[in-house]
Tab-separated table of N, CA and C and ligand atoms in Angstrom:
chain	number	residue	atom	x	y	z
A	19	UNK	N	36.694	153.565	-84.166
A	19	UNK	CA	37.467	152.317	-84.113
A	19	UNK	C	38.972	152.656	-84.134
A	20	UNK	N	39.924	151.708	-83.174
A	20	UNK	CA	41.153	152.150	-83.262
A	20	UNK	C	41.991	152.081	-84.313
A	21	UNK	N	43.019	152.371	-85.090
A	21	UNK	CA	43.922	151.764	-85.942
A	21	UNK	C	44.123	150.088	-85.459
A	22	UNK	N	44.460	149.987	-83.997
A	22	UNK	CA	44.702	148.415	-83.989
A	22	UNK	C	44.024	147.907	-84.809
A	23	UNK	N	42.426	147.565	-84.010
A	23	UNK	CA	41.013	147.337	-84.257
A	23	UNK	C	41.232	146.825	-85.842
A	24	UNK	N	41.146	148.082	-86.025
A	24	UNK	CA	40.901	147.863	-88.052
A	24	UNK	C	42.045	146.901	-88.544
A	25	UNK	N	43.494	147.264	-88.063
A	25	UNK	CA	44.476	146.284	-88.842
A	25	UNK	C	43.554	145.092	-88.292
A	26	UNK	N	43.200	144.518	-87.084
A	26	UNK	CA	43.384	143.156	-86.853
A	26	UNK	C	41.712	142.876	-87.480
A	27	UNK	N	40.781	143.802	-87.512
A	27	UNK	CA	39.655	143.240	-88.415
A	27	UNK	C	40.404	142.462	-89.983
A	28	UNK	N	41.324	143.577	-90.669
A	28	UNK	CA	41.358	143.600	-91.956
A	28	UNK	C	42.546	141.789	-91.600
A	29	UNK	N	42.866	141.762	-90.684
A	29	UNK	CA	43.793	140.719	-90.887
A	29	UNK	C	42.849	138.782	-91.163
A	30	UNK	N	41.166	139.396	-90.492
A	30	UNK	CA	40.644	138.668	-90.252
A	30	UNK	C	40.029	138.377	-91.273
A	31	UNK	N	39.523	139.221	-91.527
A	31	UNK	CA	38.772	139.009	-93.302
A	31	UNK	C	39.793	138.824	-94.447
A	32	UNK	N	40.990	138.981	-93.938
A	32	UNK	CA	42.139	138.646	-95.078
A	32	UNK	C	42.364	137.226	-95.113
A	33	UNK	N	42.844	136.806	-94.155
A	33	UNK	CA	42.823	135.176	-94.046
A	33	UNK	C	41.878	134.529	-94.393
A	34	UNK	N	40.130	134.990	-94.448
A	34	UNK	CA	39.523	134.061	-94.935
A	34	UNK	C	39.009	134.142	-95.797
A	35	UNK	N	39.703	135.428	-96.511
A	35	UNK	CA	39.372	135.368	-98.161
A	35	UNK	C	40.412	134.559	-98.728
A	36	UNK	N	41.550	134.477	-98.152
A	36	UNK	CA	42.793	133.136	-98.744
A	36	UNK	C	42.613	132.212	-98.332
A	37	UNK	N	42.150	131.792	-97.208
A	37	UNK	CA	41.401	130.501	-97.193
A	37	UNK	C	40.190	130.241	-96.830
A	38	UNK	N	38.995	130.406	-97.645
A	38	UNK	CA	38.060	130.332	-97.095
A	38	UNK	C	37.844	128.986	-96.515
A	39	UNK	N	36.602	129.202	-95.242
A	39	UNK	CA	36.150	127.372	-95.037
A	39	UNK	C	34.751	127.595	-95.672
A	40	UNK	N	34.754	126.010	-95.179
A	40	UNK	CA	33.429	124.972	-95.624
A	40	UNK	C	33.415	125.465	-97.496
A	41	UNK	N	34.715	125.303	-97.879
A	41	UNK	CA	34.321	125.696	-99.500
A	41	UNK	C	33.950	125.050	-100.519
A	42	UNK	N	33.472	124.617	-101.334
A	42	UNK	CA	32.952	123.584	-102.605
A	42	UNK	C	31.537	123.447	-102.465
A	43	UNK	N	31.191	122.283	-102.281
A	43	UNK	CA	29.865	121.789	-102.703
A	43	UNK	C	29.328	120.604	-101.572
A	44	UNK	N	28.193	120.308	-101.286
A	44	UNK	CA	27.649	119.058	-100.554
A	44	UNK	C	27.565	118.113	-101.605
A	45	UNK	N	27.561	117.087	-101.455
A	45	UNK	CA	26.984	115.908	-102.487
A	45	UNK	C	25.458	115.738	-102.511
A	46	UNK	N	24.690	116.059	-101.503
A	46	UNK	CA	23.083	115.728	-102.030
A	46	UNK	C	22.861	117.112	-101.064
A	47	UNK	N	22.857	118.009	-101.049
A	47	UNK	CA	21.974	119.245	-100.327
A	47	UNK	C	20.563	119.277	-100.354
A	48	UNK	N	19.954	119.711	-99.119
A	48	UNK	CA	18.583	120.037	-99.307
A	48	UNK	C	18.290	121.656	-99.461
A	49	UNK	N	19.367	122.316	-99.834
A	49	UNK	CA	18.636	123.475	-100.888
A	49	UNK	C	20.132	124.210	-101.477
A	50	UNK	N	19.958	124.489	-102.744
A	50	UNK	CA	20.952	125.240	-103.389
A	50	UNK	C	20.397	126.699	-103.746
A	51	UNK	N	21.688	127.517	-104.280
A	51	UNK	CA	21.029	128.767	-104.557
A	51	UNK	C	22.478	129.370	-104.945
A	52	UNK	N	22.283	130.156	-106.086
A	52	UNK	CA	22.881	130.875	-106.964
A	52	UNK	C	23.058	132.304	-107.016
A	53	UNK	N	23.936	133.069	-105.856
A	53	UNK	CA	24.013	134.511	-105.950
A	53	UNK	C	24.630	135.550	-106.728
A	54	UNK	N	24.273	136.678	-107.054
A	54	UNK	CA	25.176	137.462	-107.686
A	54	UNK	C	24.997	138.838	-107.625
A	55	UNK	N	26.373	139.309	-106.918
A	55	UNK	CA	25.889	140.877	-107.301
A	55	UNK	C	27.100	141.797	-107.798
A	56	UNK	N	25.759	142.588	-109.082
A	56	UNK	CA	26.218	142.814	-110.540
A	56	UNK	C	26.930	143.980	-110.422
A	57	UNK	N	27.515	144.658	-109.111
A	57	UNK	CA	27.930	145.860	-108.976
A	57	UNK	C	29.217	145.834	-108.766
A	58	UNK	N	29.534	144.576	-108.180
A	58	UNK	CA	31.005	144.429	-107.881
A	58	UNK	C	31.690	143.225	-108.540
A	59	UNK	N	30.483	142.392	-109.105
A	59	UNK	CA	30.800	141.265	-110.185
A	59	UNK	C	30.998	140.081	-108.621
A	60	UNK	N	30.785	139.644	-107.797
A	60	UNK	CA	30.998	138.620	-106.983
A	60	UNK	C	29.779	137.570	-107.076
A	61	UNK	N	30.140	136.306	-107.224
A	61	UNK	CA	29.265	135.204	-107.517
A	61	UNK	C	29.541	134.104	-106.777
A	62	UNK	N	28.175	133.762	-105.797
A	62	UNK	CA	28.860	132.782	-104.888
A	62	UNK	C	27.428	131.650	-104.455
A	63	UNK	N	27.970	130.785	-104.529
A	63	UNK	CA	26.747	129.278	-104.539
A	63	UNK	C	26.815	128.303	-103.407
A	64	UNK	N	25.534	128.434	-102.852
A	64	UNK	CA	25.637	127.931	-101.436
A	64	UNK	C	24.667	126.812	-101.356
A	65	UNK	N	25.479	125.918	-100.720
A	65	UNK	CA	24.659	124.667	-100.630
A	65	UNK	C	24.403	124.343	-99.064
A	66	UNK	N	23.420	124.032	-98.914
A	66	UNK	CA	23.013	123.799	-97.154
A	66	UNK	C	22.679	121.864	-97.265
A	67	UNK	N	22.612	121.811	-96.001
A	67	UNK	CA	22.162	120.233	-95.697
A	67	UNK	C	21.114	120.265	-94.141
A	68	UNK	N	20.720	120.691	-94.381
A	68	UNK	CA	19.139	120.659	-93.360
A	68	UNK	C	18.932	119.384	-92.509
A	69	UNK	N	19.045	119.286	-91.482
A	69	UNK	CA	18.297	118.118	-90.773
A	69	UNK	C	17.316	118.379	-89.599
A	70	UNK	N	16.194	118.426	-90.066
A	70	UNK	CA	15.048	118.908	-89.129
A	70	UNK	C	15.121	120.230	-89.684
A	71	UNK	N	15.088	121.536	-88.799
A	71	UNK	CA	15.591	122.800	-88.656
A	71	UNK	C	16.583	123.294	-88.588
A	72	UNK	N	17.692	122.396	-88.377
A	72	UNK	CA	19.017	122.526	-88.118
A	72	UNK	C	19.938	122.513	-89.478
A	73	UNK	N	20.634	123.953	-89.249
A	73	UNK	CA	21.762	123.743	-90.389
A	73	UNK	C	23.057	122.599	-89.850
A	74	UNK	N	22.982	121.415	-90.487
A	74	UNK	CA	23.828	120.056	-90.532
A	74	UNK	C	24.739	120.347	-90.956
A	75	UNK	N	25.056	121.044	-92.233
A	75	UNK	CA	26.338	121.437	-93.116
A	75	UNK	C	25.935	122.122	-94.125
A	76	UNK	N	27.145	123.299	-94.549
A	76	UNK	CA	26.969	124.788	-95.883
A	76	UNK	C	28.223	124.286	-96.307
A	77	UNK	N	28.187	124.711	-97.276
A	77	UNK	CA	28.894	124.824	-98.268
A	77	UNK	C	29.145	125.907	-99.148
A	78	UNK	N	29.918	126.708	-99.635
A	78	UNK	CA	29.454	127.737	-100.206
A	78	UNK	C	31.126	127.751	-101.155
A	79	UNK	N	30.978	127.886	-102.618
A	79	UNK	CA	31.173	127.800	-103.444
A	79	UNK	C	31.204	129.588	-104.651
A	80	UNK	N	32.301	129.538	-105.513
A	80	UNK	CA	32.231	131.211	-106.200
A	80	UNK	C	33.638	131.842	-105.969
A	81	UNK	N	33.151	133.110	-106.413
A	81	UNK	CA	34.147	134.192	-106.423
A	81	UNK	C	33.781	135.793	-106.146
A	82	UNK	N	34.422	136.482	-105.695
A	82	UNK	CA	34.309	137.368	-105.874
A	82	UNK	C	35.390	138.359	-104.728
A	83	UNK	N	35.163	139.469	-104.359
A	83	UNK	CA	35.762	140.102	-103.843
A	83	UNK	C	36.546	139.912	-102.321
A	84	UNK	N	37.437	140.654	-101.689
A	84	UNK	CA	38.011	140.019	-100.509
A	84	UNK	C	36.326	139.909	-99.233
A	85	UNK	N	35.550	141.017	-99.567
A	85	UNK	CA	34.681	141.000	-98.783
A	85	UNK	C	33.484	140.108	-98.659
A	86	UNK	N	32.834	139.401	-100.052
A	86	UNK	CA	31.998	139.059	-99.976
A	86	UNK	C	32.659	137.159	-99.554
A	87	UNK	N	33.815	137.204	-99.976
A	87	UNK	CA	34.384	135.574	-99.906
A	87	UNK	C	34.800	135.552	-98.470
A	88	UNK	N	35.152	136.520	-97.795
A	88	UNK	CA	35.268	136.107	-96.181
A	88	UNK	C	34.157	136.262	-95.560
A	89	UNK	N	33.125	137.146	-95.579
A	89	UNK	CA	31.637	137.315	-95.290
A	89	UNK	C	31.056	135.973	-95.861
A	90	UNK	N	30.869	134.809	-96.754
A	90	UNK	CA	30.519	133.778	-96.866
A	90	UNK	C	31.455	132.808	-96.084
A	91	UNK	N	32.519	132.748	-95.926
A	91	UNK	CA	33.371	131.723	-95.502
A	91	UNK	C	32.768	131.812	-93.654
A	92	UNK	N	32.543	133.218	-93.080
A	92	UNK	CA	32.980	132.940	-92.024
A	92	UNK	C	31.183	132.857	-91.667
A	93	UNK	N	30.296	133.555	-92.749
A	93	UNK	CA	29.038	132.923	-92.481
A	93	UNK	C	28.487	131.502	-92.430
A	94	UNK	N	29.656	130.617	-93.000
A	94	UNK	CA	29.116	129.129	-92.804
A	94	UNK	C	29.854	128.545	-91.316
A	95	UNK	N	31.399	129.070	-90.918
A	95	UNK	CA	31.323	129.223	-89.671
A	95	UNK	C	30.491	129.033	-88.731
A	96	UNK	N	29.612	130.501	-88.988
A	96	UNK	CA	28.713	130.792	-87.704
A	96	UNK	C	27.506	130.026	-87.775
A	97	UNK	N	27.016	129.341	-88.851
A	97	UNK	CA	25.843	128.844	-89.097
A	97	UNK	C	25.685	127.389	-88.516
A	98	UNK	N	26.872	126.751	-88.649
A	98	UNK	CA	26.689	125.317	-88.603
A	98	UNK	C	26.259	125.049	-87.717
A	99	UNK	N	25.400	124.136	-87.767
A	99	UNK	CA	24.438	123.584	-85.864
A	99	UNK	C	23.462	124.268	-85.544
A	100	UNK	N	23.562	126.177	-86.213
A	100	UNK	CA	22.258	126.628	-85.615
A	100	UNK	C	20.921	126.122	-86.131
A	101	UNK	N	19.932	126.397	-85.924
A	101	UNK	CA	18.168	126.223	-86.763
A	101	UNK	C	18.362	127.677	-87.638
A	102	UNK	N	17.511	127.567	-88.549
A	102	UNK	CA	16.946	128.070	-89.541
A	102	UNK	C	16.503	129.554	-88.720
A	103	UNK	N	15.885	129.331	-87.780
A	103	UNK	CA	15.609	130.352	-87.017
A	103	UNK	C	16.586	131.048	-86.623
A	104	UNK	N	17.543	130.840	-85.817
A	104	UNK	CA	18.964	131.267	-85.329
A	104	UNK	C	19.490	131.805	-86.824
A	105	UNK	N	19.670	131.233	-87.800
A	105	UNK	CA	20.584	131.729	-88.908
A	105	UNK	C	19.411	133.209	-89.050
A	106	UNK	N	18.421	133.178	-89.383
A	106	UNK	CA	17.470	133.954	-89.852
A	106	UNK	C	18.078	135.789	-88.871
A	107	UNK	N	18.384	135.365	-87.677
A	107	UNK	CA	18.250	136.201	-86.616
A	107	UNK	C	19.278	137.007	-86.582
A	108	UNK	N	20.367	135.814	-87.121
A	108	UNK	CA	21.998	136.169	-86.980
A	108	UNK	C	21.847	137.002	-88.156
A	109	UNK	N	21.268	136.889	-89.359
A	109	UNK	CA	21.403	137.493	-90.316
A	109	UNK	C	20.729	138.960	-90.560
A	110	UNK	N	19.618	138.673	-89.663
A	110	UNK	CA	19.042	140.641	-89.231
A	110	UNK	C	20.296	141.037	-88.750
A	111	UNK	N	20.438	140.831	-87.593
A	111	UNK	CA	21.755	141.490	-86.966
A	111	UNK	C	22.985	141.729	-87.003
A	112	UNK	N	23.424	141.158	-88.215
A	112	UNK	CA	24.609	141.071	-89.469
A	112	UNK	C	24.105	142.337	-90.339
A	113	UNK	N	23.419	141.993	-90.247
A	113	UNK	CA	22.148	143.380	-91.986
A	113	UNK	C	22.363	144.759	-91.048
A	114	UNK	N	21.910	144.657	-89.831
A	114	UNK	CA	21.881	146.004	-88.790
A	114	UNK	C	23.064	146.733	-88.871
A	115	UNK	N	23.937	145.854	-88.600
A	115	UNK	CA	25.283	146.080	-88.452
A	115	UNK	C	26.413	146.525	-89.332
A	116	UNK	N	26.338	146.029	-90.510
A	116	UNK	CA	26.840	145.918	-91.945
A	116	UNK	C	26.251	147.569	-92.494
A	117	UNK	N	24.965	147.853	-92.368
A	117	UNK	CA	24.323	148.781	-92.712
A	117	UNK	C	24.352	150.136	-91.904
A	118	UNK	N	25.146	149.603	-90.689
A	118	UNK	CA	25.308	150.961	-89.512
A	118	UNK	C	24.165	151.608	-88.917
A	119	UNK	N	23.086	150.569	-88.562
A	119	UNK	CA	22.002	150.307	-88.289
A	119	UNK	C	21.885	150.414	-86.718
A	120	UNK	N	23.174	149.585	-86.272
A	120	UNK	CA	23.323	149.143	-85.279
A	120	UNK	C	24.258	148.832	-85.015
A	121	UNK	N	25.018	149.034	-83.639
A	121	UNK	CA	26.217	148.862	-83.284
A	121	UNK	C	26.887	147.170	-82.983
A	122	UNK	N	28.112	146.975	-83.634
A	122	UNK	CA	28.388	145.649	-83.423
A	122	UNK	C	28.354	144.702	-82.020
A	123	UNK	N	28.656	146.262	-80.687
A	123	UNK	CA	28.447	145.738	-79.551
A	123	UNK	C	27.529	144.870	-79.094
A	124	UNK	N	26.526	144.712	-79.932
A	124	UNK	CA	24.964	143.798	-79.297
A	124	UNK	C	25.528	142.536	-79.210
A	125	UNK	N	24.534	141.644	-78.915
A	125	UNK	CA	24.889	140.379	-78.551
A	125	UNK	C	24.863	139.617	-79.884
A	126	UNK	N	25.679	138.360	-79.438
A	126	UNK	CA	25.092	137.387	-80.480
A	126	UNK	C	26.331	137.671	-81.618
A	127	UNK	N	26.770	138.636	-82.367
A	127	UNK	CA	26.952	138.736	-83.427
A	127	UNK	C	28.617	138.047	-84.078
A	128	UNK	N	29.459	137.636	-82.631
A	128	UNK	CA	30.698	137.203	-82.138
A	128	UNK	C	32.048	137.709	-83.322
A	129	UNK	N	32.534	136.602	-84.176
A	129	UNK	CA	33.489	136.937	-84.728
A	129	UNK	C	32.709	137.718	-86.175
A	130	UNK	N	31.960	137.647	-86.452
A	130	UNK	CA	31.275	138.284	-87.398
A	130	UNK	C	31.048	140.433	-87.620
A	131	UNK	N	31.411	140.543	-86.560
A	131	UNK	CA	31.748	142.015	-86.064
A	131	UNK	C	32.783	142.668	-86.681
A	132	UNK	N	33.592	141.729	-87.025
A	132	UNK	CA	35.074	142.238	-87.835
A	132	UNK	C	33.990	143.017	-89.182
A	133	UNK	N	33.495	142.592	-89.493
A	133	UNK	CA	32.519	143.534	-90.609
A	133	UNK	C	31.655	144.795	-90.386
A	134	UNK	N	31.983	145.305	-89.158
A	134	UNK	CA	31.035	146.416	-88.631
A	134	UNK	C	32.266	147.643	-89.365
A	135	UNK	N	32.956	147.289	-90.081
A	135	UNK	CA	33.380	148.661	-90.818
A	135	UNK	C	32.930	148.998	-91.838
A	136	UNK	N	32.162	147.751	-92.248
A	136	UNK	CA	31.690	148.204	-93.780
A	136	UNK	C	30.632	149.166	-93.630
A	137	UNK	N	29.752	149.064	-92.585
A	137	UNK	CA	28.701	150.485	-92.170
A	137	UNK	C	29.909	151.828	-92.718
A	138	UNK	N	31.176	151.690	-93.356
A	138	UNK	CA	31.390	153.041	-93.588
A	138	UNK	C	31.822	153.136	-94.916
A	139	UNK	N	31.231	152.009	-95.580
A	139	UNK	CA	31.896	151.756	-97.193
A	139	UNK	C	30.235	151.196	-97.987
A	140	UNK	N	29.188	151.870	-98.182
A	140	UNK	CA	27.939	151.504	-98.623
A	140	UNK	C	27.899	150.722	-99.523
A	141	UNK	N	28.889	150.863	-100.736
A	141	UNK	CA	29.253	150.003	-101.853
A	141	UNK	C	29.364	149.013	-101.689
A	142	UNK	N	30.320	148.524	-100.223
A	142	UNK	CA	30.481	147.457	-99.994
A	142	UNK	C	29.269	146.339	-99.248
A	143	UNK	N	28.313	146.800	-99.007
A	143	UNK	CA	27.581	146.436	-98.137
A	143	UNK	C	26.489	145.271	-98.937
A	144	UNK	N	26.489	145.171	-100.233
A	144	UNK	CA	25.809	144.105	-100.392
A	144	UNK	C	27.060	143.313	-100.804
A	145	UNK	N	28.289	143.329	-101.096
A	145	UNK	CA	29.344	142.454	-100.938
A	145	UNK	C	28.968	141.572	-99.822
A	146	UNK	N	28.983	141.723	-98.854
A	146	UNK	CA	28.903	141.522	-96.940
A	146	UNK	C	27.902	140.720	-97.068
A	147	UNK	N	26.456	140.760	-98.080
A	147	UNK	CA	25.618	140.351	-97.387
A	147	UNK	C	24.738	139.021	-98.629
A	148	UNK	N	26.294	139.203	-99.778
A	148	UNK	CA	25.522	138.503	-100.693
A	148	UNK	C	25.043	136.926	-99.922
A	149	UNK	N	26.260	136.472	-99.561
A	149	UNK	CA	26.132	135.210	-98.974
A	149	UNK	C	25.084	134.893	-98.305
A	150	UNK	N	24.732	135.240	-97.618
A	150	UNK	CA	23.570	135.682	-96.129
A	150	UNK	C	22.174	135.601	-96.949
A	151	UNK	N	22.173	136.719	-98.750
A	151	UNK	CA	20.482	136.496	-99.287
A	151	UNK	C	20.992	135.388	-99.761
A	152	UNK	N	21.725	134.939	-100.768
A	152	UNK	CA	21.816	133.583	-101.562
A	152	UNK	C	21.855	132.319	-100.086
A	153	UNK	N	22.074	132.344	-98.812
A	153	UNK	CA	22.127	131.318	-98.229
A	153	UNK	C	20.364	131.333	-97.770
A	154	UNK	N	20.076	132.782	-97.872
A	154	UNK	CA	18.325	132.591	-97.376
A	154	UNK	C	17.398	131.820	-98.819
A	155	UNK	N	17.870	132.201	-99.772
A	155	UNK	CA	17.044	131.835	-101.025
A	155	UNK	C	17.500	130.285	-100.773
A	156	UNK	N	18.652	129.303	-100.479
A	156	UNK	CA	18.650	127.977	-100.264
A	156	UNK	C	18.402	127.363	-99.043
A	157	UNK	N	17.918	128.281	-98.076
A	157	UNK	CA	16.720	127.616	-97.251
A	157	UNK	C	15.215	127.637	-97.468
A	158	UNK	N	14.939	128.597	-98.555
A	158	UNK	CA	13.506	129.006	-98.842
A	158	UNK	C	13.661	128.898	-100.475
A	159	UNK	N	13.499	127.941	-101.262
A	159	UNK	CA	13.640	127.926	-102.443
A	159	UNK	C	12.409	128.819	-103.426
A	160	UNK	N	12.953	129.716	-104.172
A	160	UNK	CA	12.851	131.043	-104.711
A	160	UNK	C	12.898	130.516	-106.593
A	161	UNK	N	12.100	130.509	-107.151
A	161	UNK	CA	12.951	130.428	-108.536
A	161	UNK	C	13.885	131.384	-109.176
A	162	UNK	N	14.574	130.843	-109.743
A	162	UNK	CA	15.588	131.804	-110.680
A	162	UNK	C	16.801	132.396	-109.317
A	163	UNK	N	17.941	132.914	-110.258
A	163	UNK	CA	19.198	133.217	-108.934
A	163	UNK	C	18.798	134.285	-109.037
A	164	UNK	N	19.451	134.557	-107.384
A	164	UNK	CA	19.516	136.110	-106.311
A	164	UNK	C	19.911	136.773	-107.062
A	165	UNK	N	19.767	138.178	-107.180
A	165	UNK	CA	20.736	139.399	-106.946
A	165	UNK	C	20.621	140.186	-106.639
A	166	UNK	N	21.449	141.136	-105.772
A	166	UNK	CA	21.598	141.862	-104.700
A	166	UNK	C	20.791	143.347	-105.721
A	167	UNK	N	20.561	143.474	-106.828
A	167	UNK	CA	19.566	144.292	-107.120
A	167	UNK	C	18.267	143.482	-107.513
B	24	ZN	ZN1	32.287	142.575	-103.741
């Protein structure tokens, strides 16, 4: 990856750890879920609104590091409007990628690629992906909250 590359990734995940979107809470969600992972201390709560199969509206709520709060912010981004299925898919190929599994070039994966550096920071890699299990545990309700161990 070039020096550009990386400044303008890091510029991307910088902005939306200072402002994240879709942030707070829904007023009636059809599934919540409570993440946390205990390695880097980041805690982040995601609320979905389901209509049919379709993600209607996320929400996602917490704290934690520059990585895991722009990796949630820009995961509700990419989610809105898709089905359950589509999020499911986006999120293998986020996991591939994140994990250096697989190269960001594939399809599908769009502004979400700015994270294909963390394939070189392992530590960081359930940062990246807390959002993604805590948003799967509030489409598939799980008892008790996530954590990335
Ligand atoms: Zn973190």
């Amino acid at each position: 990856m070039s020096d550009a590359l990386r400044t303008l990734y890091q510029e991307v995940i910088l902005d939306h750890y200072k402002h994240p979107r879709n942030w707070g809470r829904l007023p009636q969600p059809t599934g919540h879920a409570d993440g946390h992972n205990p390695l880097c201390g980041d805690r982040l709560s995601v609320d979905v609104q389901l209509e049919g199969d379709r993600v209607a509206d996320i929400r996602v709520e917490g704290q934690g590091c520059a990585i895991s709060v722009a990796s949630a912010s820009m995961m509700s981004e990419a989610l809105k409007g898709r089905t359950v299925d589509e999020a499911q898919t986006l999120f293998e190929r986020f996991h591939e990628v994140v994990t250096g599994r697989s190269s960001a070039d594939g399809p599908s994966l769009g502004k979400l690629a700015v994270f294909a550096g963390v394939a070189e920071f392992p530590a960081r890699v359930k940062c990246a992906t807390l959002a993604w299990h805590t948003l799967r545990a509030a489409l598939c309700p799980q008892p008790g909250p996530v954590s990335t161990e």
